Amino acid sequence: MNSINSHFIFFFSSRRRHTRCSGVSWARRCVQETGIYTFEDVQRCLEYTGCDGVMSSEALLENPTLFSGKNYDLDDVAFEFMELSKLYKNDIKYVKPHLFKILYSGLQKHTDLRDKLPHAKTFEEMLEIITHLKQRRVNEDIMEKLGWYLRYQ
């Protein structure tokens, strides 16, 4: 496994978009709940609020390396996600929804692969789809591969 896995983190989601620590004596120890999409958003939020931590929910579904401070190729993240899913014997029915989020922007452009993914029955079939997508996006900038979190904005 490569170095991406050291940046996978456990997280929990929140639908609230406000700070719950205003006016509380332990405000410095709170965690900001907000729409975080990039590591720059994390840094700006910490600087502006003075909080000790920042949570992100939906953006982490697309980019589980968000808090690493580095920009990883989401195709590589998908490969590593598959490697970890296979290692820990995750059920395919739980793997597919995450792949759709991680690979969202590419699957929007390459609809033939998007149409194949729901019908994939094995890890090998899903890996083949990721391989084809990566080959097609070889010249695409890493940041252009993001998009799932912004789909409704």
mmCIF file with all atom_site columns, C-alpha atoms in Angstrom:
data_model
loop_
_atom_site.group_PDB
_atom_site.id
_atom_site.type_symbol
_atom_site.label_atom_id
_atom_site.label_alt_id
_atom_site.label_comp_id
_atom_site.label_asym_id
_atom_site.label_entity_id
_atom_site.label_seq_id
_atom_site.pdbx_PDB_ins_code
_atom_site.Cartn_x
_atom_site.Cartn_y
_atom_site.Cartn_z
_atom_site.occupancy
_atom_site.B_iso_or_equiv
_atom_site.pdbx_formal_charge
_atom_site.auth_seq_id
_atom_site.auth_comp_id
_atom_site.auth_asym_id
_atom_site.auth_atom_id
_atom_site.pdbx_PDB_model_num
ATOM 1   C CA . MET A 1 1   ? 0.000   0.000  0.000   1.00 0.00 ? 1   MET A CA 1
ATOM 2   C CA . ASN A 1 2   ? 1.180   3.503  -0.689  1.00 0.00 ? 2   ASN A CA 1
ATOM 3   C CA . SER A 1 3   ? 1.249   6.536  1.571   1.00 0.00 ? 3   SER A CA 1
ATOM 4   C CA . ILE A 1 4   ? -2.358  7.567  0.970   1.00 0.00 ? 4   ILE A CA 1
ATOM 5   C CA . ASN A 1 5   ? -3.676  5.157  3.609   1.00 0.00 ? 5   ASN A CA 1
ATOM 6   C CA . SER A 1 6   ? -1.895  7.043  6.378   1.00 0.00 ? 6   SER A CA 1
ATOM 7   C CA . HIS A 1 7   ? -4.238  9.951  5.679   1.00 0.00 ? 7   HIS A CA 1
ATOM 8   C CA . PHE A 1 8   ? -7.537  8.075  5.867   1.00 0.00 ? 8   PHE A CA 1
ATOM 9   C CA . ILE A 1 9   ? -9.348  9.154  9.013   1.00 0.00 ? 9   ILE A CA 1
ATOM 10  C CA . PHE A 1 10  ? -12.448 8.281  10.953  1.00 0.00 ? 10  PHE A CA 1
ATOM 11  C CA . PHE A 1 11  ? -15.098 10.940 10.787  1.00 0.00 ? 11  PHE A CA 1
ATOM 12  C CA . PHE A 1 12  ? -18.719 11.574 11.659  1.00 0.00 ? 12  PHE A CA 1
ATOM 13  C CA . SER A 1 13  ? -21.126 13.736 9.760   1.00 0.00 ? 13  SER A CA 1
ATOM 14  C CA . SER A 1 14  ? -23.317 16.611 10.767  1.00 0.00 ? 14  SER A CA 1
ATOM 15  C CA . ARG A 1 15  ? -26.134 18.212 8.834   1.00 0.00 ? 15  ARG A CA 1
ATOM 16  C CA . ARG A 1 16  ? -26.041 21.360 10.982  1.00 0.00 ? 16  ARG A CA 1
ATOM 17  C CA . ARG A 1 17  ? -24.321 24.399 9.545   1.00 0.00 ? 17  ARG A CA 1
ATOM 18  C CA . HIS A 1 18  ? -23.730 26.443 12.688  1.00 0.00 ? 18  HIS A CA 1
ATOM 19  C CA . THR A 1 19  ? -21.273 26.664 15.534  1.00 0.00 ? 19  THR A CA 1
ATOM 20  C CA . ARG A 1 20  ? -22.543 25.123 18.757  1.00 0.00 ? 20  ARG A CA 1
ATOM 21  C CA . CYS A 1 21  ? -19.894 26.620 21.015  1.00 0.00 ? 21  CYS A CA 1
ATOM 22  C CA . SER A 1 22  ? -20.686 30.338 20.900  1.00 0.00 ? 22  SER A CA 1
ATOM 23  C CA . GLY A 1 23  ? -20.998 31.877 24.348  1.00 0.00 ? 23  GLY A CA 1
ATOM 24  C CA . VAL A 1 24  ? -19.621 28.806 26.107  1.00 0.00 ? 24  VAL A CA 1
ATOM 25  C CA . SER A 1 25  ? -16.621 29.104 28.416  1.00 0.00 ? 25  SER A CA 1
ATOM 26  C CA . TRP A 1 26  ? -14.849 26.212 26.683  1.00 0.00 ? 26  TRP A CA 1
ATOM 27  C CA . ALA A 1 27  ? -15.268 27.797 23.226  1.00 0.00 ? 27  ALA A CA 1
ATOM 28  C CA . ARG A 1 28  ? -11.563 27.390 22.459  1.00 0.00 ? 28  ARG A CA 1
ATOM 29  C CA . ARG A 1 29  ? -11.978 23.620 22.764  1.00 0.00 ? 29  ARG A CA 1
ATOM 30  C CA . CYS A 1 30  ? -14.895 23.327 20.335  1.00 0.00 ? 30  CYS A CA 1
ATOM 31  C CA . VAL A 1 31  ? -15.077 21.863 16.855  1.00 0.00 ? 31  VAL A CA 1
ATOM 32  C CA . GLN A 1 32  ? -16.487 23.940 14.017  1.00 0.00 ? 32  GLN A CA 1
ATOM 33  C CA . GLU A 1 33  ? -19.264 22.356 11.954  1.00 0.00 ? 33  GLU A CA 1
ATOM 34  C CA . THR A 1 34  ? -19.394 23.788 8.476   1.00 0.00 ? 34  THR A CA 1
ATOM 35  C CA . GLY A 1 35  ? -19.217 23.024 4.755   1.00 0.00 ? 35  GLY A CA 1
ATOM 36  C CA . ILE A 1 36  ? -15.541 22.147 4.326   1.00 0.00 ? 36  ILE A CA 1
ATOM 37  C CA . TYR A 1 37  ? -14.434 21.152 0.821   1.00 0.00 ? 37  TYR A CA 1
ATOM 38  C CA . THR A 1 38  ? -10.676 21.741 0.628   1.00 0.00 ? 38  THR A CA 1
ATOM 39  C CA . PHE A 1 39  ? -7.750  21.787 3.032   1.00 0.00 ? 39  PHE A CA 1
ATOM 40  C CA . GLU A 1 40  ? -7.587  25.555 2.446   1.00 0.00 ? 40  GLU A CA 1
ATOM 41  C CA . ASP A 1 41  ? -11.164 25.731 3.798   1.00 0.00 ? 41  ASP A CA 1
ATOM 42  C CA . VAL A 1 42  ? -9.927  23.908 6.914   1.00 0.00 ? 42  VAL A CA 1
ATOM 43  C CA . GLN A 1 43  ? -7.106  26.387 7.431   1.00 0.00 ? 43  GLN A CA 1
ATOM 44  C CA . ARG A 1 44  ? -9.342  29.437 6.878   1.00 0.00 ? 44  ARG A CA 1
ATOM 45  C CA . CYS A 1 45  ? -11.981 28.092 9.250   1.00 0.00 ? 45  CYS A CA 1
ATOM 46  C CA . LEU A 1 46  ? -9.477  27.372 12.022  1.00 0.00 ? 46  LEU A CA 1
ATOM 47  C CA . GLU A 1 47  ? -7.918  30.792 11.625  1.00 0.00 ? 47  GLU A CA 1
ATOM 48  C CA . TYR A 1 48  ? -11.253 32.631 11.565  1.00 0.00 ? 48  TYR A CA 1
ATOM 49  C CA . THR A 1 49  ? -12.994 30.768 14.409  1.00 0.00 ? 49  THR A CA 1
ATOM 50  C CA . GLY A 1 50  ? -10.051 29.856 16.643  1.00 0.00 ? 50  GLY A CA 1
ATOM 51  C CA . CYS A 1 51  ? -11.568 26.401 17.084  1.00 0.00 ? 51  CYS A CA 1
ATOM 52  C CA . ASP A 1 52  ? -9.420  23.369 17.783  1.00 0.00 ? 52  ASP A CA 1
ATOM 53  C CA . GLY A 1 53  ? -10.944 21.279 15.048  1.00 0.00 ? 53  GLY A CA 1
ATOM 54  C CA . VAL A 1 54  ? -13.059 21.245 11.939  1.00 0.00 ? 54  VAL A CA 1
ATOM 55  C CA . MET A 1 55  ? -15.492 18.568 10.797  1.00 0.00 ? 55  MET A CA 1
ATOM 56  C CA . SER A 1 56  ? -16.353 17.712 7.247   1.00 0.00 ? 56  SER A CA 1
ATOM 57  C CA . SER A 1 57  ? -18.928 15.176 6.187   1.00 0.00 ? 57  SER A CA 1
ATOM 58  C CA . GLU A 1 58  ? -19.888 15.005 2.530   1.00 0.00 ? 58  GLU A CA 1
ATOM 59  C CA . ALA A 1 59  ? -16.584 16.235 1.121   1.00 0.00 ? 59  ALA A CA 1
ATOM 60  C CA . LEU A 1 60  ? -14.833 13.333 2.874   1.00 0.00 ? 60  LEU A CA 1
ATOM 61  C CA . LEU A 1 61  ? -17.042 10.874 1.030   1.00 0.00 ? 61  LEU A CA 1
ATOM 62  C CA . GLU A 1 62  ? -15.532 12.089 -2.237  1.00 0.00 ? 62  GLU A CA 1
ATOM 63  C CA . ASN A 1 63  ? -12.037 12.831 -0.984  1.00 0.00 ? 63  ASN A CA 1
ATOM 64  C CA . PRO A 1 64  ? -11.091 10.839 2.136   1.00 0.00 ? 64  PRO A CA 1
ATOM 65  C CA . THR A 1 65  ? -7.625  12.436 2.057   1.00 0.00 ? 65  THR A CA 1
ATOM 66  C CA . LEU A 1 66  ? -9.024  15.964 2.557   1.00 0.00 ? 66  LEU A CA 1
ATOM 67  C CA . PHE A 1 67  ? -7.352  16.534 5.940   1.00 0.00 ? 67  PHE A CA 1
ATOM 68  C CA . SER A 1 68  ? -3.929  15.372 4.732   1.00 0.00 ? 68  SER A CA 1
ATOM 69  C CA . GLY A 1 69  ? -3.080  18.779 3.304   1.00 0.00 ? 69  GLY A CA 1
ATOM 70  C CA . LYS A 1 70  ? -2.048  17.121 0.031   1.00 0.00 ? 70  LYS A CA 1
ATOM 71  C CA . ASN A 1 71  ? -3.901  16.705 -3.240  1.00 0.00 ? 71  ASN A CA 1
ATOM 72  C CA . TYR A 1 72  ? -4.054  13.060 -4.256  1.00 0.00 ? 72  TYR A CA 1
ATOM 73  C CA . ASP A 1 73  ? -5.333  11.699 -7.543  1.00 0.00 ? 73  ASP A CA 1
ATOM 74  C CA . LEU A 1 74  ? -8.820  10.354 -6.792  1.00 0.00 ? 74  LEU A CA 1
ATOM 75  C CA . ASP A 1 75  ? -8.272  7.496  -9.230  1.00 0.00 ? 75  ASP A CA 1
ATOM 76  C CA . ASP A 1 76  ? -5.374  6.370  -7.008  1.00 0.00 ? 76  ASP A CA 1
ATOM 77  C CA . VAL A 1 77  ? -7.544  6.885  -3.931  1.00 0.00 ? 77  VAL A CA 1
ATOM 78  C CA . ALA A 1 78  ? -10.168 4.611  -5.532  1.00 0.00 ? 78  ALA A CA 1
ATOM 79  C CA . PHE A 1 79  ? -7.535  1.925  -6.148  1.00 0.00 ? 79  PHE A CA 1
ATOM 80  C CA . GLU A 1 80  ? -6.377  2.098  -2.554  1.00 0.00 ? 80  GLU A CA 1
ATOM 81  C CA . PHE A 1 81  ? -9.967  2.100  -1.305  1.00 0.00 ? 81  PHE A CA 1
ATOM 82  C CA . MET A 1 82  ? -10.515 -1.100 -3.294  1.00 0.00 ? 82  MET A CA 1
ATOM 83  C CA . GLU A 1 83  ? -7.328  -2.627 -1.900  1.00 0.00 ? 83  GLU A CA 1
ATOM 84  C CA . LEU A 1 84  ? -8.440  -1.874 1.664   1.00 0.00 ? 84  LEU A CA 1
ATOM 85  C CA . SER A 1 85  ? -11.998 -3.037 0.964   1.00 0.00 ? 85  SER A CA 1
ATOM 86  C CA . LYS A 1 86  ? -10.710 -6.339 -0.340  1.00 0.00 ? 86  LYS A CA 1
ATOM 87  C CA . LEU A 1 87  ? -8.246  -6.718 2.548   1.00 0.00 ? 87  LEU A CA 1
ATOM 88  C CA . TYR A 1 88  ? -10.985 -6.143 5.144   1.00 0.00 ? 88  TYR A CA 1
ATOM 89  C CA . LYS A 1 89  ? -13.560 -8.165 3.185   1.00 0.00 ? 89  LYS A CA 1
ATOM 90  C CA . ASN A 1 90  ? -16.049 -5.328 2.739   1.00 0.00 ? 90  ASN A CA 1
ATOM 91  C CA . ASP A 1 91  ? -19.258 -6.294 1.001   1.00 0.00 ? 91  ASP A CA 1
ATOM 92  C CA . ILE A 1 92  ? -19.448 -4.995 -2.566  1.00 0.00 ? 92  ILE A CA 1
ATOM 93  C CA . LYS A 1 93  ? -22.846 -3.424 -1.893  1.00 0.00 ? 93  LYS A CA 1
ATOM 94  C CA . TYR A 1 94  ? -21.103 -1.006 0.521   1.00 0.00 ? 94  TYR A CA 1
ATOM 95  C CA . VAL A 1 95  ? -18.103 -0.416 -1.735  1.00 0.00 ? 95  VAL A CA 1
ATOM 96  C CA . LYS A 1 96  ? -19.982 0.699  -4.863  1.00 0.00 ? 96  LYS A CA 1
ATOM 97  C CA . PRO A 1 97  ? -21.652 3.825  -3.383  1.00 0.00 ? 97  PRO A CA 1
ATOM 98  C CA . HIS A 1 98  ? -18.273 5.086  -2.212  1.00 0.00 ? 98  HIS A CA 1
ATOM 99  C CA . LEU A 1 99  ? -16.722 4.484  -5.620  1.00 0.00 ? 99  LEU A CA 1
ATOM 100 C CA . PHE A 1 100 ? -19.522 6.493  -7.223  1.00 0.00 ? 100 PHE A CA 1
ATOM 101 C CA . LYS A 1 101 ? -18.653 9.429  -4.951  1.00 0.00 ? 101 LYS A CA 1
ATOM 102 C CA . ILE A 1 102 ? -14.864 9.164  -5.287  1.00 0.00 ? 102 ILE A CA 1
ATOM 103 C CA . LEU A 1 103 ? -15.056 8.840  -9.086  1.00 0.00 ? 103 LEU A CA 1
ATOM 104 C CA . TYR A 1 104 ? -18.061 11.127 -9.603  1.00 0.00 ? 104 TYR A CA 1
ATOM 105 C CA . SER A 1 105 ? -16.604 13.683 -12.014 1.00 0.00 ? 105 SER A CA 1
ATOM 106 C CA . GLY A 1 106 ? -15.037 11.025 -14.244 1.00 0.00 ? 106 GLY A CA 1
ATOM 107 C CA . LEU A 1 107 ? -18.181 8.927  -14.302 1.00 0.00 ? 107 LEU A CA 1
ATOM 108 C CA . GLN A 1 108 ? -20.184 11.988 -15.353 1.00 0.00 ? 108 GLN A CA 1
ATOM 109 C CA . LYS A 1 109 ? -17.954 12.354 -18.414 1.00 0.00 ? 109 LYS A CA 1
ATOM 110 C CA . HIS A 1 110 ? -17.484 8.660  -19.180 1.00 0.00 ? 110 HIS A CA 1
ATOM 111 C CA . THR A 1 111 ? -21.047 7.440  -18.914 1.00 0.00 ? 111 THR A CA 1
ATOM 112 C CA . ASP A 1 112 ? -20.267 4.037  -20.420 1.00 0.00 ? 112 ASP A CA 1
ATOM 113 C CA . LEU A 1 113 ? -18.166 3.271  -17.319 1.00 0.00 ? 113 LEU A CA 1
ATOM 114 C CA . ARG A 1 114 ? -20.798 4.807  -15.041 1.00 0.00 ? 114 ARG A CA 1
ATOM 115 C CA . ASP A 1 115 ? -23.360 2.430  -16.550 1.00 0.00 ? 115 ASP A CA 1
ATOM 116 C CA . LYS A 1 116 ? -21.084 -0.585 -15.968 1.00 0.00 ? 116 LYS A CA 1
ATOM 117 C CA . LEU A 1 117 ? -20.309 0.098  -12.308 1.00 0.00 ? 117 LEU A CA 1
ATOM 118 C CA . PRO A 1 118 ? -23.748 -0.798 -10.863 1.00 0.00 ? 118 PRO A CA 1
ATOM 119 C CA . HIS A 1 119 ? -23.595 -4.138 -12.690 1.00 0.00 ? 119 HIS A CA 1
ATOM 120 C CA . ALA A 1 120 ? -20.117 -5.065 -11.442 1.00 0.00 ? 120 ALA A CA 1
ATOM 121 C CA . LYS A 1 121 ? -20.355 -8.211 -9.339  1.00 0.00 ? 121 LYS A CA 1
ATOM 122 C CA . THR A 1 122 ? -16.735 -8.636 -8.265  1.00 0.00 ? 122 THR A CA 1
ATOM 123 C CA . PHE A 1 123 ? -13.841 -6.531 -7.016  1.00 0.00 ? 123 PHE A CA 1
ATOM 124 C CA . GLU A 1 124 ? -11.987 -7.392 -10.219 1.00 0.00 ? 124 GLU A CA 1
ATOM 125 C CA . GLU A 1 125 ? -14.785 -5.947 -12.378 1.00 0.00 ? 125 GLU A CA 1
ATOM 126 C CA . MET A 1 126 ? -14.770 -2.738 -10.334 1.00 0.00 ? 126 MET A CA 1
ATOM 127 C CA . LEU A 1 127 ? -10.971 -2.514 -10.563 1.00 0.00 ? 127 LEU A CA 1
ATOM 128 C CA . GLU A 1 128 ? -11.217 -2.874 -14.335 1.00 0.00 ? 128 GLU A CA 1
ATOM 129 C CA . ILE A 1 129 ? -13.633 0.088  -14.462 1.00 0.00 ? 129 ILE A CA 1
ATOM 130 C CA . ILE A 1 130 ? -11.299 2.201  -12.312 1.00 0.00 ? 130 ILE A CA 1
ATOM 131 C CA . THR A 1 131 ? -8.357  1.230  -14.544 1.00 0.00 ? 131 THR A CA 1
ATOM 132 C CA . HIS A 1 132 ? -10.214 2.312  -17.694 1.00 0.00 ? 132 HIS A CA 1
ATOM 133 C CA . LEU A 1 133 ? -11.271 5.580  -16.065 1.00 0.00 ? 133 LEU A CA 1
ATOM 134 C CA . LYS A 1 134 ? -7.712  6.325  -14.926 1.00 0.00 ? 134 LYS A CA 1
ATOM 135 C CA . GLN A 1 135 ? -6.398  5.654  -18.447 1.00 0.00 ? 135 GLN A CA 1
ATOM 136 C CA . ARG A 1 136 ? -8.943  8.053  -19.920 1.00 0.00 ? 136 ARG A CA 1
ATOM 137 C CA . ARG A 1 137 ? -8.129  10.771 -17.378 1.00 0.00 ? 137 ARG A CA 1
ATOM 138 C CA . VAL A 1 138 ? -4.351  10.413 -17.446 1.00 0.00 ? 138 VAL A CA 1
ATOM 139 C CA . ASN A 1 139 ? -3.852  14.025 -18.614 1.00 0.00 ? 139 ASN A CA 1
ATOM 140 C CA . GLU A 1 140 ? -6.529  15.510 -16.360 1.00 0.00 ? 140 GLU A CA 1
ATOM 141 C CA . ASP A 1 141 ? -5.449  17.715 -13.471 1.00 0.00 ? 141 ASP A CA 1
ATOM 142 C CA . ILE A 1 142 ? -5.964  16.216 -10.014 1.00 0.00 ? 142 ILE A CA 1
ATOM 143 C CA . MET A 1 143 ? -8.247  19.065 -8.928  1.00 0.00 ? 143 MET A CA 1
ATOM 144 C CA . GLU A 1 144 ? -10.453 18.571 -12.008 1.00 0.00 ? 144 GLU A CA 1
ATOM 145 C CA . LYS A 1 145 ? -11.293 15.126 -10.681 1.00 0.00 ? 145 LYS A CA 1
ATOM 146 C CA . LEU A 1 146 ? -13.215 16.614 -7.755  1.00 0.00 ? 146 LEU A CA 1
ATOM 147 C CA . GLY A 1 147 ? -16.876 17.423 -8.154  1.00 0.00 ? 147 GLY A CA 1
ATOM 148 C CA . TRP A 1 148 ? -19.280 15.228 -6.180  1.00 0.00 ? 148 TRP A CA 1
ATOM 149 C CA . TYR A 1 149 ? -19.490 17.618 -3.214  1.00 0.00 ? 149 TYR A CA 1
ATOM 150 C CA . LEU A 1 150 ? -20.283 20.554 -5.533  1.00 0.00 ? 150 LEU A CA 1
ATOM 151 C CA . ARG A 1 151 ? -22.924 18.735 -7.556  1.00 0.00 ? 151 ARG A CA 1
ATOM 152 C CA . TYR A 1 152 ? -25.849 20.804 -6.191  1.00 0.00 ? 152 TYR A CA 1
ATOM 153 C CA . GLN A 1 153 ? -24.127 24.174 -5.980  1.00 0.00 ? 153 GLN A CA 1
#
